Coordinates of C-alpha atoms in Angstrom, one line a residue:
R34 CA -0.8 -4.8 -47.8
L35 CA 0.8 -1.7 -47.2
P36 CA 2.4 -0.5 -50.7
R37 CA 6.2 0.0 -50.7
V38 CA 7.5 3.4 -50.0
S39 CA 8.6 5.3 -52.7
R40 CA 12.8 5.4 -53.0
R41 CA 11.4 9.4 -55.4
R42 CA 8.9 10.2 -52.8
R43 CA 10.2 15.0 -51.7
W44 CA 9.1 17.1 -49.9
G45 CA 10.8 20.3 -49.0
V46 CA 12.2 20.3 -45.7
S47 CA 15.7 20.3 -44.1
L48 CA 17.1 17.5 -43.0
T49 CA 19.3 17.2 -39.8
L50 CA 22.8 17.1 -39.6
S51 CA 22.3 13.0 -38.1
Q52 CA 19.5 12.6 -40.9
L53 CA 22.2 13.9 -43.1
A54 CA 25.5 11.8 -42.4
S55 CA 23.5 8.4 -42.3
H56 CA 22.8 8.7 -45.5
A57 CA 25.8 9.5 -46.8
A58 CA 27.0 7.0 -45.1
R59 CA 25.2 4.4 -46.6
V60 CA 26.6 5.6 -50.6
L61 CA 29.5 5.2 -49.3
E62 CA 29.2 1.6 -48.8
E63 CA 28.2 1.3 -52.0
G64 CA 31.8 1.8 -53.6
S65 CA 32.4 5.2 -53.7
P66 CA 34.6 6.7 -51.1
R67 CA 36.8 8.8 -52.5
Q68 CA 33.7 10.6 -55.1
A69 CA 31.8 13.6 -53.3
L70 CA 29.0 13.4 -52.1
A71 CA 26.3 15.7 -53.8
Y72 CA 23.0 16.2 -52.5
A73 CA 20.5 18.7 -53.4
W74 CA 19.7 20.9 -51.2
P75 CA 17.2 24.2 -52.0
H76 CA 17.3 25.3 -48.1
P77 CA 20.8 27.8 -46.9
W78 CA 22.8 26.1 -44.7
A79 CA 24.2 26.7 -41.6
G80 CA 25.0 24.0 -40.3
G81 CA 29.3 24.1 -40.4
E82 CA 31.3 22.9 -42.1
S83 CA 32.3 19.5 -41.3
I84 CA 29.8 16.2 -41.5
E85 CA 31.1 12.8 -39.6
V86 CA 29.6 10.2 -41.4
A87 CA 31.1 6.5 -40.3
G88 CA 33.0 7.7 -37.7
R89 CA 35.3 9.9 -40.3
T90 CA 35.4 13.8 -41.0
L91 CA 34.2 14.7 -44.3
P92 CA 34.7 18.3 -45.1
L93 CA 31.2 20.0 -45.9
R94 CA 29.8 22.9 -48.4
Y95 CA 26.6 24.4 -49.2
C96 CA 27.2 25.8 -53.0
Q97 CA 24.5 27.7 -55.0
S98 CA 26.3 27.6 -58.0
S99 CA 28.2 25.6 -61.1
L100 CA 31.1 27.1 -60.7
E101 CA 31.0 27.0 -56.7
V102 CA 30.9 23.3 -57.6
R103 CA 33.4 23.6 -59.7
E104 CA 36.1 24.5 -57.0
A105 CA 34.8 22.2 -54.7
L106 CA 35.0 19.4 -56.9
A107 CA 38.9 21.1 -57.1
A108 CA 40.0 21.6 -54.0
E109 CA 39.2 17.9 -53.4
G110 CA 42.4 16.0 -51.6
E111 CA 42.2 12.0 -50.4
T112 CA 38.3 12.5 -48.5
P113 CA 35.7 13.0 -49.9
A114 CA 33.3 16.1 -49.7
V115 CA 29.3 16.0 -48.9
L116 CA 28.1 19.3 -51.1
L117 CA 24.9 20.6 -50.6
V118 CA 23.6 21.9 -54.5
G119 CA 20.9 24.7 -54.6
L120 CA 20.8 24.0 -57.9
P121 CA 18.7 21.4 -60.3
E122 CA 20.7 18.3 -61.5
N123 CA 20.3 20.1 -65.0
A124 CA 21.8 22.9 -65.0
L125 CA 24.7 21.5 -63.7
G126 CA 27.5 19.7 -67.0
Q127 CA 28.1 16.2 -67.6
D128 CA 31.5 16.7 -65.9
I129 CA 30.6 18.0 -63.0
L130 CA 28.2 14.5 -63.0
G131 CA 30.9 12.2 -63.9
R132 CA 33.0 12.9 -61.1
L133 CA 29.7 12.4 -58.2
A134 CA 28.9 9.5 -56.2
R135 CA 26.6 7.7 -58.6
H136 CA 26.8 10.9 -61.0
R137 CA 24.5 12.5 -59.9
L138 CA 22.3 14.3 -57.4
L139 CA 21.9 12.5 -54.2
H140 CA 18.0 12.8 -52.9
V141 CA 17.6 11.3 -49.6
D142 CA 14.3 9.9 -48.4
R143 CA 13.5 10.4 -45.2
W144 CA 10.9 7.4 -44.8
Q145 CA 13.5 5.2 -46.0
L146 CA 15.5 6.3 -43.4
V147 CA 12.6 5.8 -41.3
Q148 CA 12.5 2.4 -42.4
D149 CA 16.3 1.7 -41.9
A150 CA 16.3 3.1 -38.3
Y151 CA 13.6 0.7 -37.0
G152 CA 14.0 -1.9 -38.9
V153 CA 10.7 -2.3 -41.3
R154 CA 10.2 -3.0 -44.2
Q155 CA 7.3 -0.7 -45.2
V156 CA 5.8 2.6 -43.4
D157 CA 1.4 2.9 -42.7
P158 CA 0.5 5.1 -45.7
R159 CA -1.3 7.0 -43.2
L160 CA 2.6 9.0 -41.8
F161 CA 3.1 10.5 -45.1
P162 CA 1.3 13.4 -45.5
M163 CA 2.6 14.6 -42.1
Q164 CA 5.1 15.7 -43.5
W165 CA 7.6 16.3 -40.2
L166 CA 6.5 13.4 -38.7
P167 CA 10.1 12.0 -39.8
A168 CA 12.2 14.0 -38.0
V169 CA 10.7 13.4 -35.1
L170 CA 10.7 9.5 -35.2
M171 CA 14.2 9.5 -36.0
D172 CA 15.1 12.0 -33.2
A173 CA 13.0 9.5 -31.4
V174 CA 14.8 6.3 -32.3
A175 CA 16.1 5.8 -29.2
V176 CA 13.1 5.2 -27.3
R177 CA 11.3 2.9 -30.1
P178 CA 10.2 -0.8 -28.7
K179 CA 11.3 -3.6 -30.2
A180 CA 9.9 -4.0 -33.9
T181 CA 7.3 -6.7 -33.4
S182 CA 5.8 -6.8 -37.0
P183 CA 7.2 -5.6 -40.3
V184 CA 5.2 -2.8 -40.8
L185 CA 5.6 0.4 -39.2
T186 CA 2.0 1.6 -38.2
L187 CA 0.5 5.1 -36.9
E188 CA 0.0 3.8 -34.0
D189 CA 3.6 2.7 -33.3
A190 CA 5.2 5.8 -35.1
M191 CA 2.5 8.2 -32.8
G192 CA 3.0 5.9 -29.6
T193 CA 7.0 6.4 -29.4
C194 CA 6.6 10.5 -30.8
L195 CA 4.6 11.1 -27.4
A196 CA 7.4 8.5 -26.0
F197 CA 9.9 11.1 -27.1
V198 CA 8.7 14.8 -26.7
F199 CA 6.0 14.0 -24.0
G200 CA 7.7 11.7 -22.0
L201 CA 4.5 8.8 -22.0
P202 CA 5.8 4.9 -21.5
A203 CA 6.7 3.8 -25.4
E204 CA 5.2 0.1 -25.0
Q205 CA 1.2 0.0 -23.6
P206 CA 1.2 3.0 -21.5
G207 CA -2.5 2.7 -19.4
L208 CA -4.6 6.1 -18.4
D209 CA -3.2 7.0 -15.0
D210 CA 0.6 6.8 -17.4
L211 CA -1.2 9.8 -19.1
A212 CA -2.7 11.2 -16.0
H213 CA 1.0 11.4 -14.5
A214 CA 2.6 12.6 -18.0
C215 CA 0.8 15.6 -18.1
E216 CA 1.0 16.4 -15.0
D217 CA 4.6 15.9 -14.3
N218 CA 5.2 17.1 -18.7
H219 CA 2.9 19.6 -19.6
A220 CA 5.4 22.1 -20.3
R221 CA 7.3 19.7 -23.0
W222 CA 3.3 19.9 -24.7
L223 CA 3.1 22.9 -24.8
A224 CA 6.2 22.7 -26.4
I225 CA 5.7 21.3 -29.5
A226 CA 4.0 22.8 -32.5
P227 CA 0.4 23.4 -32.5
D228 CA -0.5 20.7 -36.1
H229 CA 1.5 18.6 -34.5
R230 CA -0.6 18.4 -31.0
E231 CA -3.4 18.3 -32.9
H232 CA -2.0 14.8 -34.7
Y233 CA -1.0 13.4 -31.0
R234 CA -4.3 15.2 -28.8
Q235 CA -6.0 12.7 -32.0
H236 CA -4.2 9.2 -32.0
L237 CA -4.2 10.6 -27.5
V238 CA -8.3 10.2 -28.2
E239 CA -8.7 6.8 -30.0
Q240 CA -6.0 5.5 -27.8
F241 CA -7.0 6.4 -24.6
G242 CA -10.9 7.1 -25.0
P243 CA -12.7 11.3 -24.4
L244 CA -11.1 11.7 -21.0
A245 CA -7.7 11.9 -23.2
E246 CA -9.8 15.0 -24.8
A247 CA -10.5 16.6 -21.3
F248 CA -5.9 16.1 -20.2
V249 CA -5.2 17.8 -23.5
A250 CA -8.3 20.6 -22.9
A251 CA -6.7 20.8 -19.3
M252 CA -3.0 20.6 -19.7
E253 CA -3.8 23.2 -22.8
N254 CA -5.1 25.6 -20.5
G255 CA -2.3 26.3 -17.7
N256 CA -4.1 23.7 -15.5
G257 CA -1.8 20.1 -16.6
H258 CA -1.0 20.0 -13.2
A259 CA -4.1 19.6 -11.7
I260 CA -4.6 16.7 -13.2
A261 CA -5.5 15.1 -10.2
A262 CA -6.4 17.2 -8.1
I263 CA -9.8 17.8 -10.7
G264 CA -10.5 14.7 -10.4
L265 CA -10.7 14.6 -7.4
A266 CA -12.7 17.6 -6.6
C267 CA -14.8 15.4 -9.3
D268 CA -15.3 13.1 -6.6
V269 CA -18.0 15.7 -5.3
L270 CA -19.0 16.4 -8.1
Y271 CA -20.4 13.3 -9.6
A272 CA -21.3 11.3 -7.0
D273 CA -23.9 10.2 -7.4
E274 CA -25.7 12.1 -4.7
A275 CA -24.2 15.5 -7.3
E276 CA -27.5 14.7 -9.3
K277 CA -30.5 16.2 -6.9
L278 CA -28.1 19.2 -6.4
P279 CA -29.0 22.0 -7.7
E280 CA -25.8 23.8 -6.8
L281 CA -23.6 21.1 -8.1
R282 CA -25.1 20.7 -12.0
D283 CA -23.9 24.7 -12.1
A284 CA -20.5 23.8 -10.2
R285 CA -19.9 21.7 -13.0
V286 CA -20.4 24.2 -15.3
R287 CA -17.5 26.7 -13.9
L288 CA -15.8 23.9 -13.8
E289 CA -15.5 24.1 -18.0
S290 CA -13.4 27.3 -18.0
R291 CA -10.7 24.8 -16.3
L292 CA -10.7 22.9 -19.2
G293 CA -10.7 25.7 -22.4
G294 CA -14.6 25.1 -22.5
H295 CA -14.5 21.0 -22.6
R296 CA -18.6 20.1 -20.6
L297 CA -17.0 16.3 -18.9
K298 CA -20.5 14.1 -19.8
V299 CA -21.2 12.6 -16.3
A300 CA -19.7 9.0 -17.8
D301 CA -16.2 10.9 -18.3
G302 CA -15.9 12.4 -14.6
K303 CA -17.1 9.4 -12.4
S304 CA -14.1 7.6 -14.6
W305 CA -11.6 10.7 -13.4
A306 CA -12.4 10.6 -9.7
R307 CA -12.2 6.4 -10.6
L308 CA -8.6 7.1 -11.7
A309 CA -7.8 10.0 -9.4
R310 CA -8.5 8.2 -6.3
D311 CA -5.9 5.4 -7.7
L312 CA -3.6 7.4 -8.1
A313 CA -4.1 9.2 -4.8
A314 CA -4.3 6.0 -2.7
R315 CA -0.3 5.3 -4.8
L316 CA 0.7 9.2 -4.0
P317 CA 3.2 9.9 -1.0
E318 CA 2.2 11.8 2.0
A319 CA 3.6 14.9 0.3
G320 CA 2.3 14.3 -3.2
R321 CA -1.2 14.2 -1.6
L322 CA -1.9 16.1 0.6
A323 CA -0.6 18.7 -2.4
A324 CA -2.9 17.3 -4.9
E325 CA -6.2 17.6 -2.1
R326 CA -5.5 21.3 -1.4
K327 CA -5.6 21.7 -5.1
A328 CA -8.8 20.0 -5.5
S329 CA -10.6 21.1 -2.1
E330 CA -9.5 25.3 -3.4
L331 CA -10.7 24.5 -6.8
L332 CA -14.2 23.5 -5.0
Q333 CA -13.9 26.8 -3.0
A334 CA -13.9 28.7 -6.1
I335 CA -16.4 26.7 -8.4
G336 CA -19.3 27.0 -5.6
A337 CA -19.1 22.9 -4.6
S338 CA -17.5 23.2 -0.8
D339 CA -20.3 22.9 1.2
H340 CA -20.8 19.3 -0.5
L341 CA -17.3 18.0 0.2
E342 CA -18.2 15.6 2.3
L343 CA -19.6 13.9 -1.0
S344 CA -16.0 12.5 -1.5
G345 CA -14.5 10.0 -0.3
V346 CA -11.3 10.7 -0.3
L347 CA -9.9 14.4 1.1
S348 CA -9.2 14.5 3.7
L349 CA -12.2 17.7 3.8
G350 CA -14.4 15.0 3.1
L351 CA -13.5 12.8 5.7
D352 CA -13.5 15.8 8.5
A353 CA -16.8 16.9 6.7
R354 CA -18.4 13.0 7.8
L355 CA -17.2 13.6 11.3
D356 CA -18.4 16.5 11.8
R357 CA -22.1 14.9 10.1
L358 CA -21.4 11.7 12.8
G359 CA -20.8 15.1 16.0
E360 CA -24.1 16.5 14.4
S361 CA -25.9 13.1 14.6
I362 CA -24.3 12.8 18.2
E363 CA -25.8 15.5 20.0
R364 CA -29.6 14.7 18.7
F365 CA -29.0 11.5 20.2
L366 CA -27.4 13.3 23.2
R367 CA -30.9 14.4 23.1
T368 CA -33.1 12.3 21.7
P369 CA -31.6 8.0 22.2
D370 CA -34.7 7.7 19.3
A371 CA -31.3 8.6 17.1
L372 CA -29.1 6.0 17.6
L373 CA -29.8 4.5 14.0
E374 CA -28.9 8.0 13.1
V375 CA -25.5 7.9 14.7
E376 CA -25.1 4.1 12.9
A377 CA -25.8 5.7 9.4
A378 CA -23.5 8.4 10.1
A379 CA -20.8 6.5 11.9
A380 CA -20.8 4.1 8.3
Y381 CA -20.7 6.8 6.1
V382 CA -16.9 8.0 8.6
L383 CA -16.0 4.2 7.7
A384 CA -17.1 4.4 4.5
H385 CA -14.3 7.2 3.6
R386 CA -11.5 5.0 1.5
L387 CA -8.4 7.6 2.0
A388 CA -6.5 9.6 5.2
R389 CA -7.2 6.3 8.1
G390 CA -3.8 5.9 9.0
D391 CA -3.1 9.3 9.5
H392 CA -5.6 10.9 11.0
P393 CA -8.0 9.7 14.3
G394 CA -11.7 10.2 13.2
P395 CA -12.5 6.4 11.6
A396 CA -11.5 5.1 14.9
A397 CA -12.7 7.5 16.5
A398 CA -16.2 7.1 14.7
R399 CA -16.7 3.9 15.8
M400 CA -15.7 4.4 19.0
A401 CA -18.8 6.9 19.1
A402 CA -21.3 4.3 17.9
R403 CA -20.1 2.7 19.8
L404 CA -20.2 4.9 23.2
C405 CA -23.6 5.4 21.9
R406 CA -24.8 2.3 21.8
S407 CA -23.2 1.9 25.9
L408 CA -25.7 4.4 27.1
A409 CA -28.6 3.5 25.2
V410 CA -28.7 -0.3 27.0
G411 CA -27.8 1.7 30.4
A412 CA -25.9 -0.2 33.8
T413 CA -26.9 -3.7 34.1
G414 CA -27.1 -5.8 37.3
T415 CA -27.5 -4.8 40.9
T416 CA -24.0 -7.5 42.8
V417 CA -20.8 -6.9 43.0
N418 CA -19.8 -10.3 40.2
D419 CA -22.7 -9.2 38.1
S420 CA -20.9 -5.6 38.0
V421 CA -17.0 -7.6 37.1
A422 CA -18.4 -10.1 34.6
H423 CA -20.3 -6.6 32.8
Y424 CA -17.2 -4.4 33.4
L425 CA -15.1 -7.3 32.0
E426 CA -17.2 -7.2 28.9
H427 CA -18.1 -3.9 28.7
G428 CA -17.2 -1.6 30.7
A429 CA -12.5 -2.1 30.1
W430 CA -14.0 -1.1 26.3
Q431 CA -15.8 2.2 27.8
D432 CA -12.7 3.4 29.7
W433 CA -10.8 2.6 26.6
A434 CA -13.0 5.0 24.4
R435 CA -13.3 7.3 26.8
R436 CA -9.1 7.7 27.2
A437 CA -9.2 6.8 22.6
L438 CA -11.4 9.6 22.3
R439 CA -8.6 12.3 23.9
G440 CA -8.0 15.2 21.9
V441 CA -10.5 13.6 17.9
R442 CA -11.5 16.0 15.2
P443 CA -12.5 18.2 13.7
E444 CA -13.7 20.6 16.6
R445 CA -18.2 20.4 15.0
F446 CA -17.6 16.4 16.2
A447 CA -14.8 17.2 18.9
R448 CA -18.2 19.2 21.0
A449 CA -20.3 16.3 20.4
V450 CA -18.3 14.3 21.5
T451 CA -16.8 16.3 24.7
K452 CA -20.6 16.5 25.2
L453 CA -20.9 12.1 25.2
L454 CA -17.5 11.7 27.4
D455 CA -19.8 13.9 29.2
Q456 CA -23.0 12.2 30.1
V457 CA -21.0 9.2 29.7
A458 CA -19.5 10.2 33.4
V459 CA -22.6 11.1 34.5
A460 CA -23.7 8.0 33.5
R461 CA -20.7 5.4 34.7
R462 CA -19.8 6.7 38.8
P463 CA -23.6 5.9 39.9
Q464 CA -21.9 2.4 38.6
D465 CA -18.6 2.5 40.1
E466 CA -20.2 4.0 43.7
A467 CA -22.3 1.0 43.3
F468 CA -19.2 -1.2 42.5
A469 CA -16.8 0.4 45.6
S470 CA -19.9 -0.1 48.1
S471 CA -20.6 -4.2 47.2
L472 CA -16.8 -4.9 46.7
L473 CA -16.4 -3.4 50.5
A474 CA -19.5 -5.2 51.8
T475 CA -17.6 -8.3 50.2
L476 CA -14.3 -8.0 51.4
R477 CA -14.9 -7.0 54.9
L478 CA -17.3 -9.9 54.5
G479 CA -13.7 -12.2 54.1
E480 CA -15.3 -12.8 51.2
V481 CA -13.5 -13.1 47.1
P482 CA -15.9 -11.6 44.6
G483 CA -16.6 -13.4 41.8
G484 CA -14.6 -13.7 38.5
L485 CA -12.0 -11.9 40.6
T486 CA -8.6 -13.9 41.7
P487 CA -6.6 -11.8 44.6
V488 CA -2.9 -10.1 43.0
E489 CA -1.2 -12.6 46.1
S490 CA -2.6 -15.8 44.6
A491 CA -1.7 -15.4 41.2
L492 CA 1.2 -17.4 41.2
D493 CA -0.2 -19.6 42.8
H494 CA -3.4 -20.0 41.1
V495 CA -1.8 -19.3 37.8
V496 CA 1.9 -19.4 36.6
A497 CA 3.1 -22.0 38.9
P498 CA 0.7 -24.7 37.3
L499 CA 1.6 -23.6 33.8
A500 CA 4.8 -23.4 34.8
S501 CA 4.3 -27.1 35.8
Q502 CA 3.3 -28.2 32.2
S503 CA 5.7 -26.2 30.7
P504 CA 8.2 -22.8 30.5
V505 CA 6.4 -19.1 31.3
L506 CA 7.6 -15.7 30.7
L507 CA 5.3 -13.8 33.0
V508 CA 5.5 -9.9 32.2
V509 CA 4.8 -7.3 34.2
L510 CA 3.4 -4.4 32.5
D511 CA 3.1 -2.3 36.2
G512 CA 1.0 0.3 36.0
M513 CA -1.3 -1.5 33.0
S514 CA -5.8 -0.8 33.7
A515 CA -7.9 -2.9 32.8
D516 CA -8.9 -0.4 28.9
V517 CA -5.4 -1.0 28.7
S518 CA -5.2 -5.1 29.1
L519 CA -7.6 -4.8 26.6
A520 CA -6.0 -2.5 23.7
M521 CA -3.2 -4.8 24.2
S522 CA -5.1 -7.5 23.5
Q523 CA -6.0 -6.4 20.6
S524 CA -2.4 -5.7 19.4
L525 CA -1.6 -9.2 19.8
L526 CA -3.4 -10.9 18.1
S527 CA -2.8 -9.1 15.5
R528 CA 0.9 -9.7 15.6
G529 CA -0.3 -13.2 15.8
W530 CA -0.6 -13.9 19.8
G531 CA -3.5 -16.3 20.7
A532 CA -5.3 -15.6 24.0
W533 CA -5.9 -18.1 26.0
A534 CA -8.5 -18.2 28.9
R535 CA -8.7 -21.2 32.1
R536 CA -12.3 -22.0 31.4
G537 CA -14.5 -21.1 34.9
E538 CA -11.7 -19.8 36.0
P539 CA -11.4 -15.4 36.7
Q540 CA -10.3 -13.1 34.1
A541 CA -9.0 -10.4 36.0
L542 CA -7.1 -9.9 39.4
L543 CA -8.3 -7.4 42.8
A544 CA -5.8 -5.0 43.1
T545 CA -4.8 -4.1 46.2
V546 CA -6.0 -1.6 48.2
P547 CA -4.5 1.2 47.8
S548 CA -3.5 -0.1 44.0
V549 CA 0.1 1.0 44.2
T550 CA 2.7 -0.1 42.8
E551 CA 4.6 -1.3 46.9
C552 CA 1.8 -2.5 47.6
S553 CA 0.4 -4.3 44.2
R554 CA 3.5 -6.0 42.5
T555 CA 5.0 -6.7 44.7
S556 CA 1.6 -8.9 46.6
L557 CA 2.1 -10.2 42.8
L558 CA 5.5 -10.8 42.9
S559 CA 5.8 -12.1 46.3
G560 CA 2.9 -14.4 46.3
R561 CA 1.6 -12.5 49.7
L562 CA -0.3 -10.3 50.7
A563 CA 3.1 -7.5 51.1
R564 CA 4.3 -3.9 51.0
G565 CA 8.5 -3.6 49.4
V566 CA 10.5 -2.5 46.3
A567 CA 12.3 -4.9 43.7
R568 CA 14.3 -5.9 45.5
Q569 CA 12.0 -7.4 48.6
E570 CA 10.2 -8.8 45.0
A571 CA 13.3 -10.4 43.2
Q572 CA 13.8 -12.8 46.8
A573 CA 10.3 -13.9 47.6
F574 CA 9.9 -14.6 43.4
A575 CA 12.9 -16.7 43.7
A576 CA 11.2 -18.6 47.3
H577 CA 8.1 -18.4 45.5
E578 CA 7.3 -22.8 46.7
G579 CA 5.5 -23.4 44.4
L580 CA 7.5 -21.6 41.5
R581 CA 11.0 -23.0 42.6
R582 CA 8.9 -27.2 42.4
A583 CA 8.1 -26.4 38.8
S584 CA 12.1 -25.2 38.1
R585 CA 14.7 -27.4 37.4
S586 CA 17.3 -28.1 39.8
G587 CA 20.1 -25.2 39.6
H588 CA 17.8 -23.1 37.2
P589 CA 15.4 -20.8 39.8
P590 CA 12.8 -18.8 39.0
R591 CA 14.2 -15.3 38.0
L592 CA 12.7 -12.1 37.4
F593 CA 14.5 -8.3 35.1
H594 CA 13.5 -5.0 36.8
K595 CA 13.7 -1.9 34.7
A596 CA 17.6 -1.1 35.7
G597 CA 18.1 -5.8 34.2
V598 CA 15.7 -5.7 31.5
E599 CA 16.7 -2.1 29.5
Q600 CA 20.4 -1.6 28.4
S601 CA 21.2 1.9 25.8
H602 CA 17.5 1.4 25.4
Q603 CA 17.9 -2.1 24.0
L604 CA 16.6 -5.4 25.8
G605 CA 19.4 -6.3 28.3
T606 CA 21.7 -9.9 26.5
E607 CA 21.3 -11.0 30.4
V608 CA 17.7 -11.4 30.3
A609 CA 17.4 -11.9 26.4
A610 CA 19.1 -14.8 27.3
A611 CA 17.5 -16.1 30.6
I612 CA 14.3 -16.5 27.9
A613 CA 16.6 -18.0 25.7
D614 CA 17.2 -20.9 28.0
T615 CA 16.0 -23.3 27.6
G616 CA 17.0 -24.8 31.3
C617 CA 15.0 -21.9 32.9
Q618 CA 11.1 -22.6 33.7
V619 CA 10.1 -19.4 34.8
V620 CA 11.7 -16.0 33.8
A621 CA 9.8 -12.3 34.6
V622 CA 9.9 -8.5 33.7
V623 CA 9.0 -6.4 35.0
I624 CA 8.1 -3.0 32.1
N625 CA 7.4 0.0 33.8
A626 CA 6.3 2.3 30.7
I627 CA 2.3 2.1 32.1
D628 CA 2.7 3.1 34.4
D629 CA 5.9 5.7 33.6
A630 CA 2.9 7.3 31.6
L631 CA 0.8 7.7 34.4
A632 CA 1.8 10.5 35.9
K633 CA 3.2 12.6 32.6
S634 CA 0.5 12.0 30.6
D635 CA -2.7 14.5 31.4
Q636 CA -2.2 16.4 27.5
I637 CA -1.8 13.5 25.4
R638 CA -3.6 10.2 23.7
I639 CA -1.2 7.0 24.0
D640 CA -3.0 4.7 21.6
W641 CA -1.4 1.7 24.1
D642 CA -0.2 -1.3 21.1
I643 CA 2.8 -3.5 21.4
D644 CA 4.9 -1.2 19.3
T645 CA 3.9 1.6 22.2
I646 CA 6.3 -0.3 24.3
P647 CA 9.7 -1.6 22.7
L648 CA 11.1 -3.4 25.2
L649 CA 8.3 -5.7 25.1
A650 CA 7.9 -5.5 21.5
E651 CA 11.7 -6.9 21.9
V652 CA 10.8 -10.0 25.2
L653 CA 7.6 -10.9 23.0
D654 CA 10.2 -12.1 20.2

C-alpha cells in the first residue's frame, strides 16, 4: 500500500494564483465566510491585489510585518481578504490569530491539491522528490486521462505532464506518436527546464526503450525536425548488406554527431528504419518528399550516398536500383547469358516499397525484363497463321511495352532501355516483313488468314449472334491497335469486367487495306466492305439485316458517333437513355479518343486504360 500523503508536507516553491484560489475556496466552504484567510508566504508577491475565488473577487495583500497584518484586518469589509504573510506564525499576536480563518496561518499542501484535482486518494511516493511537478500537474489537469485507479502513479503523472508540455498523447502513446511529437514539438521540448527534461527522458526510455533516448538526443542536438529522415537514412546504414561495407560502418560513426554522441546499436538502427518506413508511407506527398530530401542530404553528408540502392523506401534508392537494372540490361545485350542478372535486378526494383504511384520505374522494370526475355526466346512460326497467334500472345504485349517504355528515368536506365528498344525494333522488322508478305500472298488467293475475322464480317459473325441471345453494347474505340486493346483489357479486368472468348474462333479482326477510318470503320459498322463517313455508317448499321432480326419491333439498331455521344464533355443524355433502355437490343457508340491522340502523341506517353478515356468509363457504368 502507498502511504497517504501528509497534509503537512512543505516546500519553498511558490504557488500559482489558480492553486491558491483553489485552496481558498475549500477553506471558505468550511464555514468562515467573513474571516480573513492568511497564508504563510515566505516569498515576495507581485501577482496583483485581487484574486478570483469560487466566482468572488477577494482583495489580496502581501504583509511583511504584524503591523501590516493588523492594517489589513482593520480595512476588512463584508468581503474577506486573502493575506500572504511573510513572517512566522509565532511572530503574530493571539489577537491577530483569533481573527483569522482556522485561527492560524494556512499552509497549502500542493500534493493535496493534485489529489483533489485528479480525483485520487493517494500519490505515488516516487513523485515527492520532484518539487516542481505539482505545478505542472495542476496546469495539465485539462489533458489528464479519466482516472481508473485510486493512485496517481509515477507513470500516469509523467504521461499527463508530457501530454501537456510536449504534445504526446496522454493515453497509450506508441513509438510513432513519440516520433511525431519529436518532429512537431522539438522546440517545446527544448523550452522545458533541463532538470525536468531529465526526469521526462528517463520516463520515455522506460516506456519506449532505447530509441526514445536516441530521439531525445536528436532533439537536444538540433535535429528533432529530422526524426523520420534519420530513420530513412538508417534504412541504408543498417541494411543487412551494410555489415560488409566498411564505408557504411564509418558513416554510422559520423551519424553520432547528429545525436550528440549517442551510438545506435544495430538492432535500434533497424528499428528506427522500420518505424521511418511506416511513417513515410502515411505521410502526405509533400511531407514524404521533404523527409526523403533530408535523408538524402544526411547520407551525402556522412559519406553514404554511394549505397542508396540499399534503401527500400527512398525515391533515390529506387533510381539507384533502376540504374543497376540498366547496367544488367546492357550486359544482356552484349551477352544473352546475363538474362538471369536482369531478372534479379528487376526483382530488386520491384522489392522497393514506396514511390510506386508517381514513379514509372517499377512498371518499366517489369516490362524491360519481359522484353529481354522475348529477345532471348526469339521469333516462332513461319506461316501467317502462326504469326497471328504469336503476335496476339507475345507481339501485342511487346508493342505495349515498347510504347510504355518511352521517357523512363533515371538516365542510366533510360540509356539502357533505348538500346533495348533499338534491338527489339531490329529483331521485329524481319518478323513484321515476313508477316506482311505472308498476309499479302494469302489475300491474293482470296483466303482469310487463320486467327483473324475480316472487319466487315464482325457484325454477322460476332455481334448479331450475341444480340439474338441478350442485349449488346458495341463500343468502337477508333484507332485501337492490338497492344492498346491488351492494355485496356487489363484495366477492364481490374474494374470487375470479365473477358469472354468464342471457343475456337478468331480473337482479332483483320482491318481493311488501307486501315483508315473511312474504310475500316465504315466496313465494320456497315457489315460489308465500304468507304464512307459517319452518316453512311449510321444508315448502314440501322439497316443491317442480322441486327434488325435480333432487335425488337420499333427499336432498330442504334449507332452514336462522337457528336451524339458527348455533350459538354459528359455522356450525352440520349445515348445514356438508349443504353439504359431494355427495349434496345443493339446499341453502338464510337469513341474517338485513341484516334485523336494518334495525330499528336509524338512526345507524350499515354497509358491507356478506362480512366484515360472518361467517356468509356461512363458508358461502361
